[in-house]
Tab-separated table of C-alpha atoms and ligand atoms in Angstrom:
chain	number	residue	atom	x	y	z
R	1	MET	CA	-7.990	-53.551	53.274
R	2	ALA	CA	-6.623	-53.443	56.833
R	3	GLN	CA	-10.093	-52.795	58.257
R	4	THR	CA	-11.295	-56.198	57.009
R	5	LEU	CA	-9.081	-57.838	59.637
R	6	GLU	CA	-11.783	-57.014	62.167
R	7	TYR	CA	-13.843	-59.881	60.724
R	8	PRO	CA	-13.351	-63.494	61.751
R	9	THR	CA	-11.508	-65.323	59.007
R	10	GLY	CA	-13.270	-67.597	56.572
R	11	LEU	CA	-15.047	-66.953	53.297
R	12	THR	CA	-17.082	-70.143	53.198
R	13	THR	CA	-20.445	-70.232	51.397
R	14	THR	CA	-22.280	-71.158	54.573
R	15	GLU	CA	-20.328	-68.875	56.917
R	16	ALA	CA	-18.702	-65.589	56.046
R	17	ALA	CA	-19.116	-62.700	58.491
R	18	PHE	CA	-17.595	-60.248	56.008
R	19	ILE	CA	-20.273	-61.098	53.426
R	20	GLU	CA	-23.109	-60.950	55.977
R	21	ASN	CA	-21.909	-57.548	57.100
R	22	SER	CA	-21.666	-56.263	53.517
R	23	ARG	CA	-25.234	-57.397	52.851
R	24	GLU	CA	-26.523	-55.853	56.070
R	25	HIS	CA	-25.046	-52.559	54.954
R	26	GLY	CA	-26.510	-52.875	51.456
R	27	ARG	CA	-23.085	-53.234	49.818
R	28	LEU	CA	-23.518	-55.377	46.697
R	29	TYR	CA	-20.237	-54.523	44.986
R	30	ILE	CA	-17.325	-55.231	47.313
R	31	GLU	CA	-13.592	-55.777	47.483
R	32	GLN	CA	-12.174	-59.265	47.793
R	33	PRO	CA	-10.656	-59.348	51.313
R	34	TYR	CA	-8.090	-61.937	50.306
R	35	GLU	CA	-6.494	-62.266	53.739
R	36	LEU	CA	-9.762	-63.689	55.113
R	37	TYR	CA	-9.499	-66.953	53.166
R	38	THR	CA	-8.573	-69.793	55.519
R	39	THR	CA	-6.298	-72.755	54.844
R	40	GLU	CA	-9.493	-74.793	54.522
R	41	ASN	CA	-10.869	-72.394	51.883
R	42	HIS	CA	-7.658	-72.758	49.843
R	43	GLU	CA	-7.775	-76.511	50.346
R	44	ALA	CA	-11.360	-76.618	48.985
R	45	TRP	CA	-10.148	-74.755	45.860
R	46	ARG	CA	-7.153	-77.091	45.482
R	47	ARG	CA	-9.285	-80.230	45.745
R	48	LEU	CA	-11.917	-78.919	43.323
R	49	TYR	CA	-9.298	-77.810	40.813
R	50	THR	CA	-7.415	-81.123	41.034
R	51	GLN	CA	-10.644	-83.099	40.555
R	52	MET	CA	-11.720	-81.057	37.541
R	53	THR	CA	-8.468	-80.853	35.561
R	54	PRO	CA	-8.609	-84.361	33.978
R	55	LEU	CA	-12.352	-83.975	33.352
R	56	TRP	CA	-11.835	-80.635	31.591
R	57	ASP	CA	-9.235	-82.241	29.311
R	58	ARG	CA	-11.774	-84.842	28.326
R	59	TYR	CA	-15.102	-82.998	28.260
R	60	ALA	CA	-14.532	-79.236	27.993
R	61	ASN	CA	-14.534	-77.340	24.692
R	62	GLU	CA	-11.231	-76.035	23.377
R	63	HIS	CA	-12.076	-72.336	23.973
R	64	PHE	CA	-12.458	-73.096	27.662
R	65	LEU	CA	-9.184	-75.030	27.812
R	66	ARG	CA	-7.363	-72.156	26.099
R	67	GLY	CA	-9.008	-69.786	28.597
R	68	VAL	CA	-7.849	-71.763	31.631
R	69	HIS	CA	-4.332	-71.624	30.200
R	70	SER	CA	-4.532	-67.866	29.465
R	71	LEU	CA	-5.716	-67.007	32.980
R	72	CYS	CA	-2.764	-68.788	34.645
R	73	LEU	CA	-5.007	-69.916	37.519
R	74	ASP	CA	-3.149	-71.330	40.508
R	75	ALA	CA	-4.283	-74.891	41.181
R	76	ASN	CA	-3.452	-74.588	44.884
R	77	ARG	CA	-4.954	-71.302	46.031
R	78	VAL	CA	-8.184	-69.347	45.660
R	79	PRO	CA	-7.465	-66.786	42.921
R	80	LYS	CA	-7.152	-63.067	43.489
R	81	LEU	CA	-9.627	-61.300	41.210
R	82	ASP	CA	-7.034	-58.620	40.432
R	83	ASP	CA	-4.666	-61.287	39.120
R	84	VAL	CA	-7.412	-62.889	37.033
R	85	ASN	CA	-8.333	-59.501	35.565
R	86	ARG	CA	-4.742	-58.704	34.685
R	87	PHE	CA	-4.783	-61.634	32.256
R	88	LEU	CA	-8.457	-61.392	31.237
R	89	SER	CA	-9.002	-57.695	30.478
R	90	PRO	CA	-6.429	-57.334	27.675
R	91	LEU	CA	-8.063	-60.238	25.827
R	92	THR	CA	-11.742	-59.202	25.718
R	93	GLY	CA	-12.182	-56.223	28.039
R	94	PHE	CA	-14.062	-58.384	30.557
R	95	ARG	CA	-13.395	-58.129	34.315
R	96	ALA	CA	-14.502	-60.238	37.262
R	97	LYS	CA	-16.166	-57.934	39.802
R	98	ALA	CA	-16.675	-59.090	43.404
R	99	VAL	CA	-20.252	-59.122	44.748
R	100	SER	CA	-21.716	-59.965	48.145
R	101	GLY	CA	-24.593	-62.087	46.848
R	102	TYR	CA	-27.482	-62.286	44.430
R	103	VAL	CA	-27.486	-59.579	41.787
R	104	PRO	CA	-31.017	-58.703	40.585
R	105	ALA	CA	-31.517	-59.733	36.965
R	106	TYR	CA	-31.338	-56.322	35.284
R	107	LEU	CA	-28.189	-55.300	37.153
R	108	PHE	CA	-26.615	-58.634	36.288
R	109	PHE	CA	-27.309	-58.216	32.566
R	110	GLU	CA	-26.303	-54.559	32.671
R	111	SER	CA	-22.959	-55.643	34.143
R	112	LEU	CA	-22.472	-58.027	31.234
R	113	ARG	CA	-23.247	-55.209	28.814
R	114	ASN	CA	-20.393	-53.294	30.488
R	115	ARG	CA	-18.103	-56.349	30.300
R	116	GLU	CA	-18.174	-56.865	34.052
R	117	PHE	CA	-18.955	-60.265	35.497
R	118	PRO	CA	-20.519	-60.245	38.991
R	119	THR	CA	-18.364	-62.751	40.857
R	120	THR	CA	-19.024	-64.595	44.099
R	121	ILE	CA	-15.962	-64.583	46.362
R	122	THR	CA	-16.977	-67.253	48.899
R	123	ILE	CA	-16.083	-70.902	48.355
R	124	ARG	CA	-18.110	-74.025	49.153
R	125	ASP	CA	-17.553	-76.007	52.324
R	126	SER	CA	-14.918	-78.691	51.828
R	127	ASP	CA	-17.457	-81.278	53.060
R	128	ARG	CA	-19.805	-80.499	50.146
R	129	LEU	CA	-17.493	-80.228	47.192
R	130	ASP	CA	-19.610	-81.625	44.429
R	131	TYR	CA	-23.023	-80.081	44.417
R	132	LEU	CA	-23.913	-76.569	45.317
R	133	PRO	CA	-27.088	-74.916	44.044
R	134	GLU	CA	-25.735	-71.391	44.605
R	135	PRO	CA	-22.629	-70.036	42.866
R	136	ASP	CA	-19.252	-69.835	44.590
R	137	ILE	CA	-15.857	-68.592	43.455
R	138	PHE	CA	-15.000	-71.961	41.940
R	139	HIS	CA	-18.151	-71.922	39.815
R	140	ASP	CA	-17.668	-68.282	38.822
R	141	ILE	CA	-13.907	-68.153	38.246
R	142	ALA	CA	-13.103	-71.720	37.173
R	143	GLY	CA	-16.484	-72.377	35.492
R	144	HIS	CA	-17.399	-69.071	33.837
R	145	VAL	CA	-14.391	-66.804	33.498
R	146	PRO	CA	-12.193	-68.998	31.233
R	147	MET	CA	-14.893	-68.594	28.563
R	148	HIS	CA	-14.715	-64.824	28.918
R	149	THR	CA	-11.244	-64.906	27.345
R	150	ASP	CA	-12.882	-65.875	24.037
R	151	ARG	CA	-13.905	-62.927	21.898
R	152	ALA	CA	-17.019	-64.462	20.295
R	153	PHE	CA	-18.269	-65.715	23.658
R	154	ALA	CA	-17.563	-62.387	25.362
R	155	ASP	CA	-19.471	-60.559	22.599
R	156	THR	CA	-22.376	-62.956	23.125
R	157	LEU	CA	-22.553	-62.060	26.819
R	158	VAL	CA	-22.617	-58.370	25.909
R	159	ARG	CA	-25.467	-59.138	23.488
R	160	PHE	CA	-27.362	-60.778	26.392
R	161	GLY	CA	-26.912	-57.547	28.303
R	162	GLU	CA	-28.317	-55.587	25.366
R	163	CYS	CA	-31.373	-57.880	25.336
R	164	ALA	CA	-32.165	-56.881	28.923
R	165	HIS	CA	-31.888	-53.247	27.890
R	166	THR	CA	-34.349	-53.883	25.042
R	167	ALA	CA	-36.719	-55.656	27.449
R	168	ALA	CA	-36.741	-52.708	29.851
R	169	GLU	CA	-37.351	-50.295	26.973
R	170	ARG	CA	-40.137	-52.409	25.514
R	171	VAL	CA	-42.156	-52.752	28.729
R	172	SER	CA	-41.668	-49.122	29.729
R	173	ALA	CA	-44.056	-48.199	26.897
R	174	ILE	CA	-46.890	-50.278	28.384
R	175	ARG	CA	-49.354	-48.104	30.338
R	176	ASP	CA	-51.345	-50.755	32.238
R	177	PRO	CA	-49.185	-51.765	35.248
R	178	GLU	CA	-50.644	-55.288	35.409
R	179	VAL	CA	-49.945	-55.990	31.750
R	180	ARG	CA	-46.497	-54.445	32.108
R	181	ILE	CA	-45.568	-56.741	35.003
R	182	HIS	CA	-47.042	-59.828	33.335
R	183	ARG	CA	-45.072	-59.262	30.140
R	184	LEU	CA	-41.895	-58.321	31.934
R	185	THR	CA	-42.095	-61.427	34.139
R	186	SER	CA	-42.522	-63.568	31.041
R	187	ILE	CA	-39.576	-61.923	29.251
R	188	ILE	CA	-37.307	-62.307	32.303
R	189	LYS	CA	-38.331	-65.978	32.561
R	190	ALA	CA	-37.523	-66.490	28.881
R	191	MET	CA	-34.113	-64.822	29.255
R	192	ALA	CA	-33.322	-66.813	32.409
R	193	ARG	CA	-34.216	-70.075	30.652
R	194	PHE	CA	-32.155	-69.225	27.602
R	195	PHE	CA	-29.200	-68.241	29.780
R	196	TRP	CA	-29.549	-71.471	31.760
R	197	PHE	CA	-29.638	-73.760	28.719
R	198	THR	CA	-26.670	-72.017	27.097
R	199	ILE	CA	-24.243	-70.148	29.372
R	200	GLU	CA	-24.873	-72.386	32.400
R	201	PHE	CA	-25.580	-75.821	30.906
R	202	GLY	CA	-24.786	-75.626	27.198
R	203	LEU	CA	-23.175	-78.314	25.091
R	204	MET	CA	-21.313	-77.679	21.864
R	205	SER	CA	-20.857	-79.816	18.803
R	206	THR	CA	-17.137	-79.939	17.847
R	207	ARG	CA	-14.943	-81.937	15.489
R	208	HIS	CA	-14.100	-84.146	18.483
R	209	GLY	CA	-17.767	-84.768	19.301
R	210	LEU	CA	-19.918	-83.111	21.957
R	211	ARG	CA	-18.168	-80.932	24.528
R	212	ALA	CA	-19.423	-78.794	27.416
R	213	TYR	CA	-19.283	-75.007	27.490
R	214	GLY	CA	-21.880	-74.392	30.229
R	215	SER	CA	-20.330	-73.228	33.482
R	216	GLY	CA	-22.676	-75.267	35.670
R	217	LEU	CA	-21.278	-78.371	33.986
R	218	LEU	CA	-17.648	-77.228	33.919
R	219	SER	CA	-17.648	-76.598	37.665
R	220	SER	CA	-19.352	-79.865	38.692
R	221	HIS	CA	-17.247	-82.964	39.139
R	222	GLY	CA	-20.257	-85.276	39.025
R	223	GLU	CA	-22.379	-83.618	36.367
R	224	LEU	CA	-19.751	-82.912	33.703
R	225	GLN	CA	-19.221	-86.558	32.819
R	226	HIS	CA	-22.919	-87.341	33.380
R	227	SER	CA	-23.954	-84.589	30.958
R	228	LEU	CA	-21.952	-86.076	28.102
R	229	GLU	CA	-22.082	-89.790	28.785
R	230	SER	CA	-25.245	-90.703	30.684
R	231	PRO	CA	-28.132	-92.268	28.737
R	232	LEU	CA	-30.407	-90.456	31.219
R	233	VAL	CA	-29.691	-87.108	29.534
R	234	GLN	CA	-31.576	-85.927	26.439
R	235	ARG	CA	-29.308	-83.880	24.147
R	236	TYR	CA	-30.879	-81.955	21.292
R	237	PRO	CA	-29.806	-79.253	18.817
R	238	ILE	CA	-30.941	-76.018	20.394
R	239	GLN	CA	-34.155	-74.369	19.258
R	240	LEU	CA	-34.802	-70.934	20.633
R	241	GLU	CA	-38.580	-71.441	20.884
R	242	TRP	CA	-38.103	-74.659	22.821
R	243	ALA	CA	-35.477	-73.309	25.242
R	244	VAL	CA	-37.482	-70.208	26.227
R	245	ASN	CA	-40.579	-72.305	26.956
R	246	GLN	CA	-38.772	-75.117	28.767
R	247	ALA	CA	-38.911	-75.155	32.583
R	248	PHE	CA	-35.880	-76.350	34.544
R	249	GLU	CA	-35.095	-77.274	38.146
R	250	ILE	CA	-31.828	-76.470	39.847
R	251	ASP	CA	-31.665	-79.133	42.550
R	252	HIS	CA	-30.663	-82.176	40.501
R	253	TYR	CA	-28.637	-83.108	37.416
R	254	GLN	CA	-30.194	-81.731	34.254
R	255	PRO	CA	-32.176	-84.322	32.266
R	256	LEU	CA	-32.306	-82.172	29.089
R	257	LEU	CA	-29.458	-80.256	27.467
R	258	PHE	CA	-29.206	-78.272	24.251
R	259	VAL	CA	-26.371	-78.259	21.734
R	260	VAL	CA	-25.006	-75.276	19.769
R	261	ASP	CA	-22.659	-75.449	16.762
R	262	GLY	CA	-20.239	-72.838	18.076
R	263	PHE	CA	-20.107	-69.363	19.570
R	264	ASP	CA	-21.041	-67.638	16.323
R	265	HIS	CA	-24.185	-69.764	16.396
R	266	LEU	CA	-24.780	-68.762	20.027
R	267	PHE	CA	-24.346	-65.071	19.172
R	268	TRP	CA	-26.854	-65.459	16.343
R	269	LEU	CA	-29.307	-67.115	18.745
R	270	VAL	CA	-29.065	-64.224	21.210
R	271	ASP	CA	-29.752	-61.892	18.304
R	272	ARG	CA	-32.874	-63.930	17.553
R	273	LEU	CA	-33.829	-63.820	21.228
R	274	GLU	CA	-33.882	-60.047	21.015
R	275	ARG	CA	-35.832	-60.078	17.761
R	276	SER	CA	-38.405	-62.476	19.284
R	277	MET	CA	-38.725	-60.112	22.223
R	278	ARG	CA	-39.390	-57.150	19.920
R	279	GLU	CA	-41.995	-59.200	18.030
R	280	GLY	CA	-43.842	-60.002	21.276
R	281	LYS	CA	-43.031	-63.728	21.135
R	282	LEU	CA	-41.677	-63.756	24.700
R	283	ASP	CA	-44.670	-61.976	26.232
R	284	ASN	CA	-46.418	-65.203	27.309
R	285	VAL	CA	-43.923	-68.042	27.595
R	286	ALA	CA	-44.992	-71.353	29.135
R	287	PRO	CA	-45.422	-71.204	32.917
R	288	GLY	CA	-43.101	-73.073	35.277
R	289	GLU	CA	-39.613	-72.677	36.692
R	290	PRO	CA	-37.712	-70.537	37.200
R	291	SER	CA	-39.772	-68.243	39.369
R	292	VAL	CA	-39.087	-64.553	38.835
R	293	SER	CA	-38.581	-62.598	42.041
R	294	GLU	CA	-39.971	-59.182	42.835
R	295	ALA	CA	-36.403	-57.920	43.049
R	296	ASP	CA	-35.764	-59.084	39.477
R	297	VAL	CA	-38.908	-57.358	38.180
R	298	SER	CA	-38.206	-54.150	40.106
R	299	SER	CA	-34.641	-54.040	38.805
R	300	PHE	CA	-35.995	-53.789	35.236
R	301	LEU	CA	-38.661	-51.229	36.134
R	302	ALA	CA	-36.134	-49.036	37.916
R	303	SER	CA	-33.722	-48.983	34.979
J	1	FE2	FE1	-23.281	-69.490	36.785
């Protein structure tokens, strides 16, 4: 760890020399150089956490609230991943694993299959607390990881990982390279959409009414309330066929959200996602966002 002191301090989304250096050297999986966080970084965490706490009480699902409690997150300081993992691992076997940036799709899903969650360690600039299109440690640790303490949810993430494995296997049997890439791109798009409308932006029907379980909602001060109360949002019971064919955009509040009945329901849906894949129903999903990068496609082909 001592060698990290050679970097200027600061692990801010827009400026982090340690992260830039890791990327330049091709290091995707990294340590969390905790001593590099500045007072401003900790202050950004504190303000985000303080803003979200009353909103979580009102709009988050109970599994998430139990998770926040189990992880013993400090409201005042950016968490140490080792501390988070000490509470998390005994519950579901999941661990938060520090990364330097975007993890190509197959590697991301493969990590989930191994109960490892690729975790961003930078934190947003304190001038832009509410909306951030890219993940930061608040989104990943305060938005995602509390759910990973729940066994049914954790098993669902592993099932997602297994789907990616099935996808890679399925396309590897296709001889024609053009057809292989077309089908793979479509399957990755379908998986990304399904992940988006569930893990990132999902709503759940509970005995107290609708609650959020999607991490994009649970880490956004503005969108959490909007997602559950605004008449501008369409909220429908989830249908697999709809979700995998539905485009989405990441640069504004979501106008359409899908509702699950619980995590057993979500697990069952991921099972159906895999079955649909095997039956060829994801080979030609509707065009539109998200775009699938070459890095995402290559990550599947190289598996
Ligand atoms: Fe996320």
